[in-house]
Amino acid sequence: MEKLRNYIGGAFLEPSTGEYIDNYDPSTGEVYSLIPNSDDKDVEMAVEAAQKAFPLWSGMLAEERGNMIQKVADGIAARMDEFVAAESRDNGKPVSLARHVDIPRAVSNFSFFASAIKHFASESHYMEGVGFNYTTRKPIGIVGCISPWNLPLYLFTWKIAPALVSGNCVIAKPSEITPYTAYLLSDVCAKAGLPAGVLNIVHGLGQKAGEAMVVHPKVKAISFTGGTVTGEHIARTAAPMFKKLSLELGGKNPNIIFADCDFDKMLSTTMRSSFANQGQICLCGSRIFVERPIYEKFKEAFVAKTNALVVSNPTDEKAKMGAIVSKPHMEKVLSYIELAKEEGGIVLSGGTQVQMPAPYDKGYYLRPTIIENLPYTCRTNQEEIFGPVVTITPFDTEEEVLTMANSTKYGLSATVWTNHLQKAHRVADQLEAGIVWVNDWLVRDLRTPFGGVKASGVGREGGWEALRFFTEPKNIFIKQ
Ligand code: NAD
C-alpha cells in the first residue's frame, strides 16, 4: 500500500510517530493509501526548516519569487492528467469536474499570485508642509495554512500561493480526508527547485498536526478554511497569542429566484449551484426561495431535471455527481434528510443512497435531494448540511425573502435571479453575505475579495486582500 510522506525541509519524511491513517477511495469504500499521522514533533521540524529558509526566501526580489512560483504552476499543468485522476480518486468528485475546475484552478492560483506580487505596491501619504509617510509591507515570517476536503488542491493552493509570493515560509496541512494532490504538489515543488524549507507540507489529523501548527509560537499567522466549529476553536486558541487570522468557514447560502428571471438559464445554473461536487461546495445554494407565481413551474422542472441527473462512479464521463467524500459525511447528510422529514419536510426527489454495481458497491453515493414544505426557521434550513440536499420555499415579497435569506447565522454567498435592474441592486445590497451573484453562480475573478460575514468567517482572501493578509505593514514618517 502506498505511503504518503511529509515534505519538510525539502525532504520526504515518514511521520515521527511511525503511524499512518487510512486513506479511502470514496468511490469504492476501499483504503488505497496511507497518510502520515504527524504530531507536534513533525510540526517542530517543519518550523525549524522554515526558519532556516526564511532569510533566503524573504530576501529574494518579489519578481524572483514570482518566477519560482510560476514554475510550480507549470509543474502542475505539465502533470494535469495525473493530478486530475488523483483528485477525483481521493475526493470522489467526477473526473470531468477535477479536469475542468479543480486542477486548472490550482494552476491559476499559482500563476495569478506569481504575477500579482509583481504589481503589489505600497502606499505613501504626503502631509503638506509636514512630511511624508510611506508604508512598507514585509512578509510575516512563518505562516500556517490549513484547508478542507471539498476542493482539496484548489483551496490548498489558494492560500499557499499568496503566502509564498509575499515572502513567507509556509507550513501547510491539507485535509486528512483528501491529502493526495497536496502530496503530488510537494513533488512538483521539489522538482521546480523551490528552496528547501520554503514550503513544508505536514499531513495528519486536525486535532493533532493542525492543532500543533495553531499553538506553535513561531507560526505567526493562520489561514484556515473549514467548518465554523473548527474555526471557532482555532480563533479561541490563536487570538490570545495575537496571531493574524483568516477564517473561511461554513455557509447556508440562499438562492433567490424572482418570477421575472430568465427561467431556462436560472434552471440550468440552479442545477449546478445545488448539486455540483455533490453539493459539497461552500458556495452551493442550499436554500432555494422561489417567487410564488413561478413556484409550481419551477418545482416541476427542477424535480424532473434532478430525477434525470446522472450519479455514477467518478471515472464515468457521464457522471454529473460522483461519490460523497466519506462514510461519516454521507451518514451525516442522510441524518439531515431524516431530520427534515421529522420537521415536516416532503422529499420531492432523492433522499436515499444509490446502490452502484461492483466494484463501486461499497462506495458512498447519494441521490440529489429536494425537500419542500419546511419553515425557514427549522434546523434543516438553518444548519449547514454540505451535501446534495436543497430545500425549496415559496415567497411573496422582497421583504419576506430577505428576512428568510438573512435568518441564518451564516453569511457566505447568495444568488439572485431577476431581470429587474433596480431589484437586483436593492436585494444584493441588503443580503448579509460576502459574495452575491446576480443571474449567475460561481463566476470567480481572482482579484475580488472572497469570504463571508457572520459565522462564515473573518477576513477576505483573493487579490490584494490575500497579499495584505500575508504581509505586515509598517508606516515610516519622514519630516519635510
Ligand atoms: P474541518 O473544519 O473539519 O477541517 C478543515 C481542516 O482543519 C482540515 O485540514 C482539518 O484537519 C483541520 N482541523 C480540524 N481540527 C483542527 C484543529 N483543532 N486545529 C487545526 N486544524 C484543524 O472542515 P472540513 O469538514 O474539512 O470542510 C468542510 C467545511 O469547510 C464546511 O463547513 C464548508 O462550508 C467549509 N468550507 C468553507 C469554505 C470557504 O471558503 N468559506 C470553502 C470550503 C469549505
PDB file of N, CA, C and O in Angstrom, residues 373-408:
ATOM      1  N   ASN A 373     -41.794  22.269   1.875  1.00  0.00           N
ATOM      2  CA  ASN A 373     -42.741  22.308   2.995  1.00  0.00           C
ATOM      3  C   ASN A 373     -42.075  22.471   4.361  1.00  0.00           C
ATOM      4  O   ASN A 373     -42.563  21.967   5.362  1.00  0.00           O
ATOM      5  N   LEU A 374     -40.951  23.168   4.386  1.00  0.00           N
ATOM      6  CA  LEU A 374     -40.279  23.383   5.670  1.00  0.00           C
ATOM      7  C   LEU A 374     -40.284  24.866   6.026  1.00  0.00           C
ATOM      8  O   LEU A 374     -40.072  25.709   5.146  1.00  0.00           O
ATOM      9  N   PRO A 375     -40.496  25.206   7.300  1.00  0.00           N
ATOM     10  CA  PRO A 375     -40.368  26.621   7.680  1.00  0.00           C
ATOM     11  C   PRO A 375     -38.905  27.061   7.579  1.00  0.00           C
ATOM     12  O   PRO A 375     -38.006  26.236   7.775  1.00  0.00           O
ATOM     13  N   TYR A 376     -38.677  28.318   7.272  1.00  0.00           N
ATOM     14  CA  TYR A 376     -37.285  28.777   7.095  1.00  0.00           C
ATOM     15  C   TYR A 376     -36.490  28.750   8.399  1.00  0.00           C
ATOM     16  O   TYR A 376     -35.273  28.789   8.399  1.00  0.00           O
ATOM     17  N   THR A 377     -37.207  28.652   9.506  1.00  0.00           N
ATOM     18  CA  THR A 377     -36.546  28.684  10.810  1.00  0.00           C
ATOM     19  C   THR A 377     -36.117  27.310  11.313  1.00  0.00           C
ATOM     20  O   THR A 377     -35.442  27.214  12.329  1.00  0.00           O
ATOM     21  N   CYS A 378     -36.536  26.231  10.636  1.00  0.00           N
ATOM     22  CA  CYS A 378     -36.240  24.887  11.167  1.00  0.00           C
ATOM     23  C   CYS A 378     -34.750  24.572  11.009  1.00  0.00           C
ATOM     24  O   CYS A 378     -34.033  25.220  10.242  1.00  0.00           O
ATOM     25  N   ARG A 379     -34.307  23.529  11.711  1.00  0.00           N
ATOM     26  CA  ARG A 379     -32.872  23.195  11.696  1.00  0.00           C
ATOM     27  C   ARG A 379     -32.381  22.855  10.292  1.00  0.00           C
ATOM     28  O   ARG A 379     -31.281  23.239   9.909  1.00  0.00           O
ATOM     29  N   THR A 380     -33.206  22.148   9.529  1.00  0.00           N
ATOM     30  CA  THR A 380     -32.791  21.779   8.159  1.00  0.00           C
ATOM     31  C   THR A 380     -32.472  23.037   7.350  1.00  0.00           C
ATOM     32  O   THR A 380     -31.582  23.020   6.497  1.00  0.00           O
ATOM     33  N   ASN A 381     -33.200  24.121   7.621  1.00  0.00           N
ATOM     34  CA  ASN A 381     -32.984  25.364   6.882  1.00  0.00           C
ATOM     35  C   ASN A 381     -32.003  26.315   7.553  1.00  0.00           C
ATOM     36  O   ASN A 381     -31.723  27.391   7.023  1.00  0.00           O
ATOM     37  N   GLN A 382     -31.511  25.933   8.720  1.00  0.00           N
ATOM     38  CA  GLN A 382     -30.594  26.828   9.440  1.00  0.00           C
ATOM     39  C   GLN A 382     -29.177  26.263   9.528  1.00  0.00           C
ATOM     40  O   GLN A 382     -28.218  27.018   9.627  1.00  0.00           O
ATOM     41  N   GLU A 383     -29.048  24.934   9.502  1.00  0.00           N
ATOM     42  CA  GLU A 383     -27.729  24.321   9.724  1.00  0.00           C
ATOM     43  C   GLU A 383     -27.108  23.886   8.396  1.00  0.00           C
ATOM     44  O   GLU A 383     -27.822  23.488   7.474  1.00  0.00           O
ATOM     45  N   GLU A 384     -25.797  23.937   8.346  1.00  0.00           N
ATOM     46  CA  GLU A 384     -25.099  23.553   7.114  1.00  0.00           C
ATOM     47  C   GLU A 384     -25.133  22.028   6.963  1.00  0.00           C
ATOM     48  O   GLU A 384     -24.699  21.309   7.864  1.00  0.00           O
ATOM     49  N   ILE A 385     -25.608  21.551   5.827  1.00  0.00           N
ATOM     50  CA  ILE A 385     -25.646  20.101   5.572  1.00  0.00           C
ATOM     51  C   ILE A 385     -24.431  19.707   4.727  1.00  0.00           C
ATOM     52  O   ILE A 385     -23.808  18.683   4.941  1.00  0.00           O
ATOM     53  N   PHE A 386     -24.095  20.524   3.760  1.00  0.00           N
ATOM     54  CA  PHE A 386     -22.886  20.344   2.937  1.00  0.00           C
ATOM     55  C   PHE A 386     -22.943  19.055   2.114  1.00  0.00           C
ATOM     56  O   PHE A 386     -21.979  18.290   2.050  1.00  0.00           O
ATOM     57  N   GLY A 387     -24.092  18.829   1.508  1.00  0.00           N
ATOM     58  CA  GLY A 387     -24.266  17.667   0.645  1.00  0.00           C
ATOM     59  C   GLY A 387     -25.280  18.002  -0.430  1.00  0.00           C
ATOM     60  O   GLY A 387     -25.738  19.146  -0.535  1.00  0.00           O
ATOM     61  N   PRO A 388     -25.683  16.985  -1.223  1.00  0.00           N
ATOM     62  CA  PRO A 388     -26.602  17.243  -2.342  1.00  0.00           C
ATOM     63  C   PRO A 388     -28.058  17.341  -1.877  1.00  0.00           C
ATOM     64  O   PRO A 388     -28.914  16.583  -2.315  1.00  0.00           O
ATOM     65  N   VAL A 389     -28.311  18.258  -0.979  1.00  0.00           N
ATOM     66  CA  VAL A 389     -29.648  18.406  -0.389  1.00  0.00           C
ATOM     67  C   VAL A 389     -30.031  19.882  -0.424  1.00  0.00           C
ATOM     68  O   VAL A 389     -29.313  20.721   0.129  1.00  0.00           O
ATOM     69  N   VAL A 390     -31.162  20.177  -1.077  1.00  0.00           N
ATOM     70  CA  VAL A 390     -31.644  21.564  -1.075  1.00  0.00           C
ATOM     71  C   VAL A 390     -33.100  21.594  -0.634  1.00  0.00           C
ATOM     72  O   VAL A 390     -33.821  20.609  -0.773  1.00  0.00           O
ATOM     73  N   THR A 391     -33.509  22.735  -0.104  1.00  0.00           N
ATOM     74  CA  THR A 391     -34.925  22.928   0.217  1.00  0.00           C
ATOM     75  C   THR A 391     -35.486  23.987  -0.728  1.00  0.00           C
ATOM     76  O   THR A 391     -34.742  24.880  -1.165  1.00  0.00           O
ATOM     77  N   ILE A 392     -36.763  23.874  -1.054  1.00  0.00           N
ATOM     78  CA  ILE A 392     -37.395  24.931  -1.850  1.00  0.00           C
ATOM     79  C   ILE A 392     -38.572  25.517  -1.072  1.00  0.00           C
ATOM     80  O   ILE A 392     -39.319  24.794  -0.408  1.00  0.00           O
ATOM     81  N   THR A 393     -38.679  26.832  -1.145  1.00  0.00           N
ATOM     82  CA  THR A 393     -39.658  27.574  -0.341  1.00  0.00           C
ATOM     83  C   THR A 393     -40.228  28.712  -1.188  1.00  0.00           C
ATOM     84  O   THR A 393     -39.454  29.466  -1.787  1.00  0.00           O
ATOM     85  N   PRO A 394     -41.562  28.867  -1.231  1.00  0.00           N
ATOM     86  CA  PRO A 394     -42.123  29.995  -1.978  1.00  0.00           C
ATOM     87  C   PRO A 394     -42.054  31.294  -1.169  1.00  0.00           C
ATOM     88  O   PRO A 394     -41.991  31.248   0.065  1.00  0.00           O
ATOM     89  N   PHE A 395     -42.056  32.439  -1.883  1.00  0.00           N
ATOM     90  CA  PHE A 395     -42.153  33.726  -1.181  1.00  0.00           C
ATOM     91  C   PHE A 395     -43.021  34.686  -2.000  1.00  0.00           C
ATOM     92  O   PHE A 395     -43.219  34.490  -3.198  1.00  0.00           O
ATOM     93  N   ASP A 396     -43.508  35.744  -1.300  1.00  0.00           N
ATOM     94  CA  ASP A 396     -44.394  36.702  -1.976  1.00  0.00           C
ATOM     95  C   ASP A 396     -43.774  38.072  -2.160  1.00  0.00           C
ATOM     96  O   ASP A 396     -44.050  38.744  -3.137  1.00  0.00           O
ATOM     97  N   THR A 397     -42.952  38.508  -1.198  1.00  0.00           N
ATOM     98  CA  THR A 397     -42.418  39.878  -1.303  1.00  0.00           C
ATOM     99  C   THR A 397     -40.895  39.877  -1.102  1.00  0.00           C
ATOM    100  O   THR A 397     -40.336  38.950  -0.507  1.00  0.00           O
ATOM    101  N   GLU A 398     -40.295  40.963  -1.568  1.00  0.00           N
ATOM    102  CA  GLU A 398     -38.848  41.133  -1.376  1.00  0.00           C
ATOM    103  C   GLU A 398     -38.493  41.134   0.102  1.00  0.00           C
ATOM    104  O   GLU A 398     -37.511  40.531   0.526  1.00  0.00           O
ATOM    105  N   GLU A 399     -39.319  41.848   0.852  1.00  0.00           N
ATOM    106  CA  GLU A 399     -39.063  41.973   2.286  1.00  0.00           C
ATOM    107  C   GLU A 399     -39.059  40.599   2.967  1.00  0.00           C
ATOM    108  O   GLU A 399     -38.168  40.268   3.754  1.00  0.00           O
ATOM    109  N   GLU A 400     -40.042  39.791   2.573  1.00  0.00           N
ATOM    110  CA  GLU A 400     -40.169  38.458   3.165  1.00  0.00           C
ATOM    111  C   GLU A 400     -38.955  37.587   2.808  1.00  0.00           C
ATOM    112  O   GLU A 400     -38.376  36.920   3.666  1.00  0.00           O
ATOM    113  N   VAL A 401     -38.540  37.632   1.544  1.00  0.00           N
ATOM    114  CA  VAL A 401     -37.449  36.749   1.139  1.00  0.00           C
ATOM    115  C   VAL A 401     -36.124  37.203   1.768  1.00  0.00           C
ATOM    116  O   VAL A 401     -35.272  36.371   2.114  1.00  0.00           O
ATOM    117  N   LEU A 402     -35.977  38.508   1.948  1.00  0.00           N
ATOM    118  CA  LEU A 402     -34.751  38.986   2.600  1.00  0.00           C
ATOM    119  C   LEU A 402     -34.702  38.535   4.058  1.00  0.00           C
ATOM    120  O   LEU A 402     -33.649  38.157   4.567  1.00  0.00           O
ATOM    121  N   THR A 403     -35.853  38.566   4.719  1.00  0.00           N
ATOM    122  CA  THR A 403     -35.906  38.090   6.113  1.00  0.00           C
ATOM    123  C   THR A 403     -35.484  36.630   6.173  1.00  0.00           C
ATOM    124  O   THR A 403     -34.677  36.225   7.012  1.00  0.00           O
ATOM    125  N   MET A 404     -36.024  35.830   5.253  1.00  0.00           N
ATOM    126  CA  MET A 404     -35.701  34.396   5.269  1.00  0.00           C
ATOM    127  C   MET A 404     -34.227  34.177   4.900  1.00  0.00           C
ATOM    128  O   MET A 404     -33.526  33.404   5.546  1.00  0.00           O
ATOM    129  N   ALA A 405     -33.775  34.879   3.871  1.00  0.00           N
ATOM    130  CA  ALA A 405     -32.396  34.685   3.396  1.00  0.00           C
ATOM    131  C   ALA A 405     -31.390  35.047   4.480  1.00  0.00           C
ATOM    132  O   ALA A 405     -30.386  34.350   4.670  1.00  0.00           O
ATOM    133  N   ASN A 406     -31.682  36.128   5.213  1.00  0.00           N
ATOM    134  CA  ASN A 406     -30.715  36.620   6.212  1.00  0.00           C
ATOM    135  C   ASN A 406     -30.895  35.979   7.587  1.00  0.00           C
ATOM    136  O   ASN A 406     -30.253  36.390   8.547  1.00  0.00           O
ATOM    137  N   SER A 407     -31.755  34.966   7.676  1.00  0.00           N
ATOM    138  CA  SER A 407     -32.122  34.458   9.011  1.00  0.00           C
ATOM    139  C   SER A 407     -31.108  33.503   9.624  1.00  0.00           C
ATOM    140  O   SER A 407     -31.206  33.191  10.801  1.00  0.00           O
ATOM    141  N   THR A 408     -30.139  33.000   8.848  1.00  0.00           N
ATOM    142  CA  THR A 408     -29.216  32.020   9.442  1.00  0.00           C
ATOM    143  C   THR A 408     -28.030  32.736  10.096  1.00  0.00           C
ATOM    144  O   THR A 408     -27.809  33.927   9.876  1.00  0.00           O
TER     145      THR A 408
END
